[in-house]
Coordinates of C-alpha atoms in Angstrom, one line a residue:
Chain A
M1 CA 126.0 87.4 104.6
N2 CA 128.1 85.8 101.9
C3 CA 129.3 82.2 102.1
P4 CA 133.1 82.6 101.4
T5 CA 134.7 79.6 99.7
N6 CA 138.2 80.7 100.6
S7 CA 137.6 80.4 104.3
R8 CA 137.5 76.6 104.0
R9 CA 141.3 76.6 103.5
S10 CA 141.9 78.0 107.0
L11 CA 139.8 75.4 108.7
S12 CA 140.3 71.7 108.9
R13 CA 138.5 70.3 105.8
G14 CA 135.7 68.4 107.6
L15 CA 134.9 71.1 110.2
G16 CA 135.0 73.8 107.7
L17 CA 132.5 72.1 105.5
F18 CA 130.2 71.5 108.4
M19 CA 130.5 75.2 109.5
L20 CA 129.8 76.3 106.0
V21 CA 126.7 74.2 105.7
M22 CA 125.4 75.5 109.1
V23 CA 126.1 79.2 108.2
C24 CA 124.6 79.0 104.7
S25 CA 121.5 77.1 105.9
A26 CA 120.9 79.8 108.5
Q27 CA 120.6 82.5 105.7
P28 CA 117.1 83.8 105.3
R29 CA 115.8 82.9 101.9
P30 CA 112.9 84.5 100.2
R31 CA 109.9 82.5 101.2
A32 CA 107.3 81.5 98.7
P33 CA 104.0 83.1 99.5
L34 CA 101.4 80.9 101.2
P35 CA 98.2 80.0 99.2
F36 CA 96.1 82.9 100.5
D37 CA 98.8 85.5 100.9
P38 CA 98.2 88.7 98.9
L39 CA 99.4 88.5 95.3
T40 CA 102.6 90.2 94.2
E41 CA 102.7 92.1 91.0
E42 CA 105.1 89.5 89.6
E43 CA 102.6 86.7 90.4
K44 CA 99.8 88.6 88.7
R45 CA 102.0 88.9 85.6
S46 CA 102.9 85.2 85.7
A47 CA 99.3 84.2 86.0
V48 CA 98.3 86.4 83.0
K49 CA 101.2 84.9 81.0
I50 CA 100.2 81.3 81.8
A51 CA 96.5 82.1 81.0
L52 CA 97.4 83.7 77.7
A53 CA 99.5 80.7 76.7
D54 CA 96.4 78.4 77.0
N55 CA 94.8 77.4 73.7
Q56 CA 91.2 77.7 74.9
V57 CA 91.9 81.2 76.4
Q58 CA 93.5 82.3 73.2
E59 CA 90.6 81.0 71.2
M60 CA 88.0 82.8 73.3
L61 CA 89.9 86.0 73.5
G62 CA 90.7 86.2 69.7
T63 CA 93.3 88.5 68.4
G64 CA 91.6 91.8 68.8
R65 CA 91.7 94.3 71.7
R66 CA 91.5 92.8 75.1
E67 CA 92.2 93.8 78.7
V68 CA 93.1 92.1 82.0
V69 CA 90.3 93.1 84.3
S70 CA 91.4 91.3 87.5
V71 CA 93.7 88.8 88.9
A72 CA 92.8 87.5 92.4
V73 CA 93.3 84.6 94.7
L74 CA 90.6 82.0 94.3
P75 CA 90.0 80.2 97.7
E76 CA 89.5 76.8 96.2
K77 CA 89.0 73.9 98.6
V78 CA 91.3 71.0 99.1
S79 CA 90.6 67.4 100.1
R80 CA 89.1 66.4 103.5
E81 CA 92.3 64.7 104.4
Q82 CA 94.3 68.0 103.8
V83 CA 91.7 70.0 105.7
E84 CA 92.0 67.7 108.7
T85 CA 95.8 67.7 108.6
A86 CA 95.8 71.5 108.6
A87 CA 93.4 71.7 111.5
A88 CA 95.7 69.4 113.4
G89 CA 98.5 71.9 113.0
R90 CA 100.5 70.3 110.2
A91 CA 101.4 72.1 107.0
I92 CA 99.7 70.9 103.8
A93 CA 100.7 71.3 100.2
M94 CA 98.1 73.7 98.7
S95 CA 98.3 75.2 95.2
R96 CA 98.2 78.9 94.8
V97 CA 95.1 79.2 92.6
L98 CA 94.2 82.4 90.9
E99 CA 91.3 83.7 88.9
V100 CA 92.2 85.8 85.9
I101 CA 89.4 87.7 84.2
F102 CA 89.9 89.1 80.7
F103 CA 87.6 91.4 78.7
R104 CA 87.4 91.0 74.9
Y105 CA 86.2 94.2 73.3
D106 CA 85.1 92.6 70.1
G107 CA 81.7 91.1 71.0
E108 CA 82.0 92.4 74.6
V109 CA 82.6 89.1 76.4
G110 CA 84.7 88.0 79.3
V111 CA 87.0 85.1 79.7
R112 CA 87.6 83.5 83.1
A113 CA 90.7 81.5 83.5
V114 CA 91.6 79.6 86.7
V115 CA 95.4 79.4 87.0
D116 CA 97.2 77.0 89.3
L117 CA 100.3 79.1 89.8
T118 CA 102.1 76.4 91.7
H119 CA 102.0 74.0 88.8
K120 CA 102.0 76.7 86.2
K121 CA 98.8 75.5 84.4
V122 CA 95.3 76.6 83.5
T123 CA 92.7 74.3 85.2
A124 CA 89.5 75.8 84.0
V125 CA 88.3 78.3 81.4
S126 CA 84.8 79.7 80.9
R127 CA 83.1 82.5 79.1
L128 CA 81.5 85.4 80.9
S129 CA 78.8 87.7 79.8
S130 CA 79.6 91.4 79.5
R131 CA 77.5 92.0 82.6
E132 CA 79.7 89.6 84.6
V133 CA 82.8 91.5 83.8
S134 CA 83.3 94.6 85.9
M135 CA 84.3 97.9 84.2
T136 CA 87.8 99.2 84.6
Q137 CA 89.8 102.4 84.9
A138 CA 90.7 101.9 81.2
E139 CA 87.1 101.9 80.2
L140 CA 86.6 105.0 82.4
A141 CA 89.5 106.7 80.6
E142 CA 87.9 105.8 77.3
A143 CA 84.5 107.1 78.4
W144 CA 86.0 110.4 79.5
Q145 CA 88.1 110.7 76.3
F146 CA 84.9 110.2 74.4
A147 CA 82.8 112.5 76.5
S148 CA 85.3 115.3 76.7
R149 CA 85.0 115.7 72.9
N150 CA 81.2 116.2 73.2
A151 CA 80.1 119.8 72.8
E152 CA 77.4 119.6 75.4
V153 CA 79.8 118.2 78.0
R154 CA 82.4 120.9 77.2
D155 CA 79.8 123.5 77.5
A156 CA 78.5 122.2 80.8
L157 CA 81.9 121.9 82.3
G158 CA 83.0 125.3 81.0
A159 CA 86.6 126.5 81.0
G160 CA 87.7 123.9 83.5
V161 CA 86.9 120.9 81.2
D162 CA 90.4 120.1 80.3
K163 CA 91.6 120.1 83.9
F164 CA 89.7 116.9 84.6
Q165 CA 91.6 113.6 84.5
V166 CA 91.0 109.9 85.1
L167 CA 93.1 108.4 87.8
G168 CA 95.6 106.2 85.9
A169 CA 96.6 103.7 88.6
P170 CA 96.4 100.1 87.8
V171 CA 94.0 97.9 89.8
G172 CA 95.0 97.7 93.5
R173 CA 97.5 100.5 93.4
K174 CA 97.1 104.2 94.4
A175 CA 98.6 107.0 92.4
P176 CA 98.6 110.6 93.4
S177 CA 95.1 111.9 93.0
P178 CA 94.6 114.7 90.5
R179 CA 92.8 117.8 91.8
Y180 CA 90.1 117.5 89.2
K181 CA 89.1 113.9 88.9
V182 CA 86.7 112.0 86.7
E183 CA 85.1 109.0 88.5
G184 CA 82.7 106.5 87.1
L185 CA 79.9 104.3 88.2
R186 CA 78.6 101.5 86.0
V187 CA 75.0 102.1 85.1
E188 CA 72.7 99.0 85.2
G189 CA 69.6 99.5 83.1
A190 CA 66.4 98.7 85.0
T191 CA 64.4 97.3 82.0
E192 CA 65.3 95.7 78.7
S193 CA 64.2 98.8 76.8
D194 CA 67.1 100.7 78.5
P195 CA 70.2 100.5 76.4
C196 CA 72.3 100.2 79.5
Y197 CA 70.5 97.0 80.4
K198 CA 73.0 95.1 78.2
H199 CA 75.5 97.8 77.1
R200 CA 78.5 98.9 79.0
C201 CA 77.6 102.3 80.4
L202 CA 79.3 104.6 82.8
Q203 CA 78.0 107.5 84.7
L204 CA 80.7 110.1 84.9
M205 CA 81.2 112.1 88.1
F206 CA 83.4 115.2 88.3
R207 CA 85.3 115.8 91.5
T208 CA 87.0 119.1 92.2
D209 CA 89.1 120.0 95.2
T210 CA 86.0 121.3 96.9
G211 CA 83.6 118.5 96.1
Y212 CA 81.6 116.8 93.3
L213 CA 79.9 118.9 90.7
V214 CA 76.1 118.7 91.0
E215 CA 75.8 118.8 87.2
P216 CA 76.1 117.8 84.5
T217 CA 75.0 114.2 84.6
V218 CA 76.9 112.4 81.9
V219 CA 76.3 108.8 80.9
V220 CA 78.5 107.3 78.3
D221 CA 77.3 104.2 76.5
L222 CA 80.6 102.6 75.4
T223 CA 78.9 99.9 73.4
A224 CA 76.9 102.3 71.3
Q225 CA 79.5 105.0 71.6
K226 CA 76.9 107.6 72.7
V227 CA 77.0 110.3 75.3
Q228 CA 74.0 111.4 77.1
V229 CA 74.1 114.7 79.0
E230 CA 71.6 116.0 81.5
R231 CA 71.4 119.4 83.1
K232 CA 68.9 120.5 85.5
K233 CA 66.3 123.1 84.4
R234 CA 67.0 126.5 85.7
Chain B
M1 CA 120.1 57.9 136.9
K2 CA 118.0 58.1 140.1
L3 CA 119.1 61.7 140.5
L4 CA 117.8 62.5 137.0
R5 CA 114.3 61.1 137.6
P6 CA 112.7 64.2 139.1
F7 CA 113.9 66.3 136.1
V8 CA 112.4 63.8 133.6
W9 CA 109.1 64.0 135.4
M10 CA 109.3 67.7 135.4
I11 CA 109.9 67.8 131.7
L12 CA 106.9 65.4 131.1
L13 CA 104.6 67.4 133.4
L14 CA 105.6 70.8 132.2
P15 CA 103.0 71.2 129.5
T16 CA 100.3 70.2 132.0
L17 CA 101.6 72.6 134.6
A18 CA 101.8 75.4 132.1
G19 CA 98.2 74.6 130.9
A20 CA 98.4 72.3 127.9
Q21 CA 97.2 73.8 124.7
T22 CA 96.1 72.1 121.5
P23 CA 98.4 72.9 118.6
A24 CA 97.3 75.8 116.5
P25 CA 96.0 74.9 113.0
W26 CA 98.3 75.5 110.1
M27 CA 97.1 78.5 108.1
P28 CA 97.5 79.3 104.4
C29 CA 98.6 82.9 105.1
S30 CA 101.4 84.7 106.8
G31 CA 102.7 88.0 108.2
L32 CA 100.2 90.7 108.7
N33 CA 97.5 88.6 106.9
L34 CA 97.5 86.0 109.7
V35 CA 95.7 87.2 112.8
D36 CA 96.0 85.2 116.0
Q37 CA 94.1 86.6 119.0
A38 CA 93.6 85.1 122.4
F39 CA 91.0 86.4 124.9
P40 CA 91.1 87.9 127.4
V41 CA 93.8 90.1 126.1
A42 CA 95.6 90.1 129.5
G43 CA 95.8 87.1 131.9
A44 CA 95.3 83.5 131.3
E45 CA 93.9 82.6 127.9
Q46 CA 90.3 81.3 127.7
T47 CA 89.3 81.6 124.0
H48 CA 91.2 82.1 120.8
W49 CA 90.7 83.1 117.2
R50 CA 93.0 82.4 114.3
L51 CA 92.2 83.7 110.8
C52 CA 93.5 85.0 107.5
W53 CA 92.4 88.2 105.8
E54 CA 93.0 89.7 102.4
A55 CA 92.3 93.2 101.1
V56 CA 91.5 93.1 97.4
S57 CA 90.4 95.7 94.9
Q58 CA 86.8 95.3 93.9
Q59 CA 86.3 92.4 96.4
G60 CA 87.0 94.4 99.6
L61 CA 88.1 92.9 102.9
L62 CA 87.9 89.1 102.7
I63 CA 88.2 86.5 105.5
H64 CA 89.9 83.3 104.4
W65 CA 89.7 80.5 107.0
A66 CA 88.7 81.3 110.6
F67 CA 89.2 78.9 113.5
F68 CA 87.9 79.3 117.1
R69 CA 89.1 77.5 120.2
P70 CA 86.7 77.7 123.1
S71 CA 89.3 76.8 125.7
P72 CA 93.1 76.2 125.7
A73 CA 92.7 72.4 125.9
A74 CA 89.8 72.2 123.4
R75 CA 90.0 71.4 119.7
W76 CA 90.2 74.3 117.2
I77 CA 86.9 74.4 115.4
R78 CA 86.8 75.7 111.8
I79 CA 84.1 78.3 111.3
F80 CA 84.8 79.8 107.8
W81 CA 86.5 78.7 104.7
D82 CA 85.8 82.1 103.2
A83 CA 83.6 85.0 104.0
R84 CA 83.1 88.1 101.9
V85 CA 80.7 90.8 100.8
S86 CA 79.8 89.5 97.3
D87 CA 78.0 92.6 96.0
I88 CA 76.1 95.8 97.0
L89 CA 72.9 96.5 95.0
V90 CA 72.0 100.2 95.1
P91 CA 68.6 101.0 93.5
Y92 CA 67.4 104.6 93.7
H93 CA 63.7 105.2 94.3
E94 CA 63.1 107.0 91.0
G95 CA 63.6 103.6 89.3
S96 CA 66.1 104.0 86.5
T97 CA 69.3 104.5 88.5
R98 CA 70.7 101.2 89.8
F99 CA 74.2 100.3 90.6
L100 CA 76.1 97.1 91.6
D101 CA 78.8 98.7 93.6
M102 CA 81.1 95.8 93.8
S103 CA 80.7 93.8 90.6
G104 CA 80.1 96.8 88.4
F105 CA 83.5 98.5 88.6
T106 CA 87.0 97.6 89.8
F107 CA 87.1 100.0 92.8
P108 CA 90.2 100.1 94.9
M109 CA 90.4 99.9 98.7
T110 CA 90.9 103.2 100.5
T111 CA 94.0 103.7 102.5
V112 CA 93.7 103.8 106.3
S113 CA 96.0 105.7 108.7
T114 CA 96.3 106.1 112.5
A115 CA 93.6 108.7 112.1
D116 CA 91.2 105.9 111.1
C117 CA 92.8 103.4 113.5
P118 CA 94.2 105.2 116.6
P119 CA 96.4 103.0 118.8
A120 CA 94.8 104.8 121.8
V121 CA 91.6 102.8 121.2
G122 CA 93.3 99.5 120.5
G123 CA 93.9 100.2 116.8
T124 CA 96.8 98.8 114.7
T125 CA 97.0 99.4 110.9
L126 CA 97.7 96.2 109.0
G127 CA 99.4 97.4 105.9
S128 CA 97.8 100.2 103.9
Y129 CA 94.2 99.2 103.8
V130 CA 93.1 97.4 107.0
C131 CA 92.6 98.5 110.6
K132 CA 92.7 96.0 113.4
E133 CA 91.0 96.9 116.7
V134 CA 91.2 94.9 119.8
R135 CA 88.9 96.4 122.4
D136 CA 86.5 96.2 125.3
R137 CA 83.0 95.5 124.0
G138 CA 80.9 96.2 127.0
L139 CA 79.0 93.8 129.2
L140 CA 79.4 90.1 128.6
W141 CA 77.1 89.3 131.5
K142 CA 75.8 90.8 134.7
D143 CA 74.2 89.2 137.7
D144 CA 73.5 91.8 140.4
A145 CA 76.9 92.8 141.7
L146 CA 78.7 90.1 139.7
V147 CA 79.8 91.3 136.3
R148 CA 82.1 90.4 133.3
R149 CA 83.0 92.7 130.4
G150 CA 83.8 91.2 127.0
Q151 CA 86.4 91.9 124.4
E152 CA 86.5 91.6 120.6
L153 CA 88.8 91.7 117.6
V154 CA 87.6 93.9 114.8
L155 CA 89.1 94.0 111.3
W156 CA 87.8 96.7 108.9
G157 CA 88.7 98.2 105.5
A158 CA 86.8 100.4 103.1
L159 CA 86.1 100.2 99.4
D160 CA 86.4 103.5 97.5
A161 CA 83.3 103.2 95.3
A162 CA 83.5 106.6 93.6
N163 CA 81.4 109.0 95.7
Y164 CA 80.7 106.3 98.4
N165 CA 82.9 104.5 100.8
Y166 CA 81.8 101.1 101.9
V167 CA 83.2 100.1 105.3
I168 CA 83.5 96.3 105.5
E169 CA 83.8 95.2 109.0
W170 CA 84.4 91.8 110.6
T171 CA 84.2 91.3 114.4
F172 CA 85.3 88.2 116.2
R173 CA 84.2 88.2 119.8
D174 CA 85.7 86.4 122.8
D175 CA 82.5 84.4 123.1
G176 CA 82.8 82.9 119.6
V177 CA 80.3 85.2 118.0
V178 CA 81.1 86.7 114.6
L179 CA 79.5 89.9 113.4
G180 CA 79.6 91.2 109.8
R181 CA 78.7 94.7 109.0
V182 CA 78.8 97.1 106.1
G183 CA 78.7 100.8 106.6
T184 CA 77.9 103.4 103.9
T185 CA 79.4 106.8 104.1
A186 CA 81.0 109.7 102.1
V187 CA 79.2 111.7 99.5
N188 CA 75.6 111.4 98.1
L189 CA 75.3 110.8 94.4
S190 CA 76.0 114.4 93.2
S191 CA 73.6 114.2 90.3
M192 CA 70.6 113.4 92.6
P193 CA 71.8 114.0 96.2
H194 CA 68.3 114.2 97.6
E195 CA 67.0 111.0 96.0
P196 CA 66.2 108.2 98.5
H197 CA 67.8 104.9 97.8
M198 CA 68.8 101.5 99.3
H199 CA 72.3 100.0 99.8
N200 CA 71.9 96.2 99.9
P201 CA 75.1 94.4 100.8
I202 CA 74.9 90.7 100.0
W203 CA 77.3 88.5 102.0
R204 CA 78.6 85.2 100.8
L205 CA 79.5 83.1 103.9
D206 CA 81.2 79.8 103.2
V207 CA 80.6 78.4 106.7
D208 CA 82.5 75.1 107.1
L209 CA 81.6 74.0 110.6
D210 CA 84.5 71.8 111.7
G211 CA 85.3 71.1 108.0
F212 CA 83.3 71.4 104.8
W213 CA 81.7 67.9 104.9
G214 CA 78.5 67.0 106.6
D215 CA 76.9 70.4 107.1
S216 CA 73.2 71.0 107.0
V217 CA 71.0 74.1 107.4
D218 CA 67.8 74.3 109.4
F219 CA 65.4 77.3 109.2
G220 CA 64.8 78.6 112.7
T221 CA 61.2 79.8 113.0
H222 CA 59.3 81.1 116.0
S223 CA 55.5 80.8 115.8
E224 CA 53.1 82.7 118.1
S225 CA 49.8 84.3 117.5
T226 CA 47.8 86.9 119.4
A227 CA 45.0 84.3 119.7
A228 CA 46.9 82.0 122.1
S229 CA 49.3 82.2 125.0
T230 CA 51.7 79.5 123.8
A231 CA 54.5 79.6 121.3
V232 CA 56.4 77.0 119.3
D233 CA 59.9 77.1 117.8
T234 CA 60.6 74.9 114.9
E235 CA 63.7 74.2 112.8
P236 CA 62.7 72.5 109.6
L237 CA 65.7 71.3 107.4
I238 CA 66.3 73.2 104.2
A239 CA 66.8 70.1 102.1
T240 CA 67.6 71.7 98.8
E241 CA 69.2 75.0 97.5
D242 CA 66.7 77.8 98.0
G243 CA 66.0 81.3 99.3
R244 CA 64.3 82.2 102.5
D245 CA 62.6 85.3 103.9
W246 CA 63.2 86.9 107.2
D247 CA 60.1 87.8 109.2
P248 CA 60.6 89.9 112.3
H249 CA 57.7 88.1 114.0
S250 CA 59.2 84.7 113.3
F251 CA 62.7 85.5 114.4
N252 CA 64.0 83.5 111.3
E253 CA 67.6 82.3 111.4
L254 CA 69.7 79.9 109.5
H255 CA 71.0 77.1 111.9
I256 CA 74.1 75.6 110.4
R257 CA 75.1 72.3 112.0
D258 CA 77.7 69.6 111.5
A259 CA 76.7 66.0 111.4
S260 CA 79.2 64.9 114.1
L261 CA 80.3 68.0 116.0
K262 CA 79.2 67.9 119.6
N263 CA 80.4 69.8 122.7
G264 CA 81.7 68.1 125.8
K265 CA 78.2 67.4 127.0
G266 CA 77.4 65.5 123.9
D267 CA 75.0 68.2 122.6
A268 CA 75.0 68.9 118.8
T269 CA 76.9 72.1 118.0
S270 CA 75.6 74.6 115.4
V271 CA 76.1 78.3 114.5
Q272 CA 73.1 80.5 114.0
L273 CA 73.0 83.2 111.3
I274 CA 70.9 86.0 112.7
A275 CA 69.8 89.0 110.7
L276 CA 70.6 92.3 112.4
P277 CA 68.6 94.7 110.2
T278 CA 68.6 98.4 110.7
G279 CA 65.0 99.3 110.2
G280 CA 64.1 96.6 107.7
L281 CA 65.1 94.4 104.7
S282 CA 64.1 95.5 101.3
R283 CA 62.8 93.8 98.1
H284 CA 63.7 94.9 94.6
Q285 CA 63.0 93.8 91.1
E286 CA 66.3 92.0 90.7
D287 CA 65.7 88.3 91.2
F288 CA 68.6 87.9 93.7
A289 CA 66.9 90.6 95.9
H290 CA 63.7 88.6 96.3
H291 CA 64.9 86.8 99.5
D292 CA 67.0 87.7 102.6
F293 CA 68.7 84.3 103.0
W294 CA 69.9 81.9 100.3
I295 CA 71.6 78.6 100.8
T296 CA 73.7 77.0 98.0
H297 CA 75.9 74.1 97.6
Y298 CA 79.6 75.1 97.5
V299 CA 81.0 75.6 94.0
G300 CA 84.3 77.4 93.9
S301 CA 83.4 79.6 90.9
Q302 CA 80.0 80.8 92.4
M303 CA 81.0 84.1 94.0
W304 CA 78.5 86.6 92.6
A305 CA 75.3 87.5 94.3
S306 CA 73.7 88.7 91.1
N307 CA 73.9 85.2 89.7
L308 CA 72.3 83.5 92.7
V309 CA 69.1 82.4 91.0
S310 CA 71.2 80.6 88.3
Y311 CA 73.3 78.9 91.1
I312 CA 70.2 77.2 92.4
S313 CA 68.7 76.2 89.1
P314 CA 68.0 73.3 89.3
P315 CA 68.2 73.1 93.1
E316 CA 70.7 70.5 94.5
A317 CA 70.4 68.6 97.7
I318 CA 72.2 70.4 100.6
S319 CA 71.7 68.1 103.5
N320 CA 75.0 66.7 104.9
A321 CA 76.8 68.8 102.3
D322 CA 79.3 71.6 101.8
I323 CA 77.1 74.6 102.0
V324 CA 77.3 78.4 101.5
A325 CA 75.0 80.8 103.2
W326 CA 74.1 84.2 101.7
Y327 CA 72.5 87.1 103.5
K328 CA 71.2 90.3 102.1
G329 CA 71.1 93.3 104.4
S330 CA 69.6 96.7 103.6
I331 CA 70.4 100.3 104.4
H332 CA 67.6 102.8 103.6
H333 CA 69.2 106.1 102.9
H334 CA 66.7 108.9 103.0
P335 CA 68.9 112.0 102.4
R336 CA 68.8 114.7 105.0
D337 CA 70.4 118.1 105.5
E338 CA 73.1 116.4 107.6
D339 CA 74.4 114.6 104.5
G340 CA 75.5 117.9 102.9
E341 CA 74.5 120.7 100.7
S342 CA 75.0 122.2 97.3
V343 CA 77.3 125.2 97.4
N344 CA 77.9 127.1 94.1
G345 CA 77.1 123.9 92.1
V346 CA 79.4 121.7 94.2
W347 CA 78.1 119.1 96.7
Q348 CA 79.7 119.6 100.1
G349 CA 79.3 117.4 103.1
E350 CA 79.6 113.8 104.1
A351 CA 76.8 111.3 104.7
L352 CA 77.5 109.8 108.2
V353 CA 78.1 106.1 108.4
M354 CA 74.9 103.9 108.4
W355 CA 75.3 100.2 109.1
T356 CA 73.6 96.9 108.5
G357 CA 74.8 93.4 109.2
W358 CA 74.3 90.0 110.8
M359 CA 75.5 87.8 113.7
L360 CA 76.8 84.2 113.6
K361 CA 76.2 82.9 117.1
P362 CA 77.5 79.6 118.4
H363 CA 75.0 77.2 119.9
N364 CA 76.3 74.4 122.2
L365 CA 79.9 75.1 121.2
F366 CA 80.9 75.7 124.8
D367 CA 80.0 73.2 127.5
R368 CA 78.8 75.9 129.9
T369 CA 78.8 79.7 130.2
P370 CA 82.1 81.1 128.9
F371 CA 83.9 83.6 131.1
Y372 CA 81.8 82.6 134.1
H373 CA 83.0 83.0 137.6
R374 CA 81.5 83.2 141.0

């Protein structure tokens, strides 16, 4: 409903103004999300922007290739007084605090920024090891791009090799699933002698409309840019 | 004025006549993400849960804040600040294949529909990823011909971890008990579908009993030997951050108590974290898989199970503190023909859901048997 300014003329000045205030104040306004409500895409973008404007984040991320791995609500605690006030049924002012994780490809490190979205500021920044940064659809796409050029992989997958695709949806969103899908699992090396103990490795899995292919087993070491293919002996 | 007096009294007495209720706590969530459930579902309210949930890619189904009220006139008691599955360690028996199925990859949640969550059995889909079920849970108590059935609120969602789906389930019962379970299902690892393996979900439970301050943890232990007819139960304080092992003969539990919370009888209230293993609890070479329970001091950034040992180095004092309890469950998956089969080079079939979990049971939260009638 609009709040017409012309309607004031037809009413006595005082009453008209009163009515207008009452009507306009009854209009539903978009409510700000509460601290632990799910994040909107716009909030995620804002948090990334705030984090990227921070000097320490910029310094840690460098100028090379990087990726936003995740943006999530961080359930940080508030003061005892606030906790008691909320428990008694009264609203408290809590910031919307988010955790933004970036991955820096050069050197394979992560950067964690805690963003207070309410006050539009970064409150903490820390470095994460590669192991502490989860792998993403973008890395899976890269791994598949790399593996799909490998002769052994092409041979093992046969004529259908180019039908396989990586789901392109951003984190948290579902896109229509392709019929031939490449999925990935991060491989954790069991011992230090295993390259995947420290490297970023993905085991690729090939899903068709009837199920997963039993072979080949393809592991892509993105750090070393190597593809390992295993086929069962016949 | 005299004529108005009866009406004034009626207005003043109305809340008492209607059964005065303590005001509900303010919650930091809204809409579908705020769940408010009174029990029993029909008739006069006796107990009540109020909680927030969030479904997040990679992190699964999270509980943010959970309050329980043991009776309409009682205070709301905070149970959780935050509760989540922190990670799932999946080592295969052959040794070289090991996955961290939550921290390793940014897996999305799977969608749920009315096929997952039928209204006919008390199901309601909450958005695209979560099912809420409010249902009968069988016997609450029975005494000869007298009987009372219980009810529960269940929230569940599933993480789409490539070939596997992990069902993350939270149950809030009418008697104040919370149950956490993880179920593994979907497709065996196609490259080695017959290889036995473990799925170890590790929960991070930020229990803030009546607030984050003043909590302590005791290690419930039952001692009894075959050489004597007596038994002893002890509850030594866990004074500093540490890990603990669950021994089936010792009925080990974490007893989380608040320094000042007491029930109406003046008895100290606690909640007891009880392991509900399915078959057993495993050990693996990863250092965070060397214990079943861990207790840490709350630090907002400490969310990842695989870093647990670094979180307690050096160990901090955790008596009268803000504590976080961690529990590792295990699912031993020994593949069987029921899981599926290889047909023309394609694995076909679905591994049926296998579960593991825990219970958080109130102790002296109520003044007497809840839902008791003669």
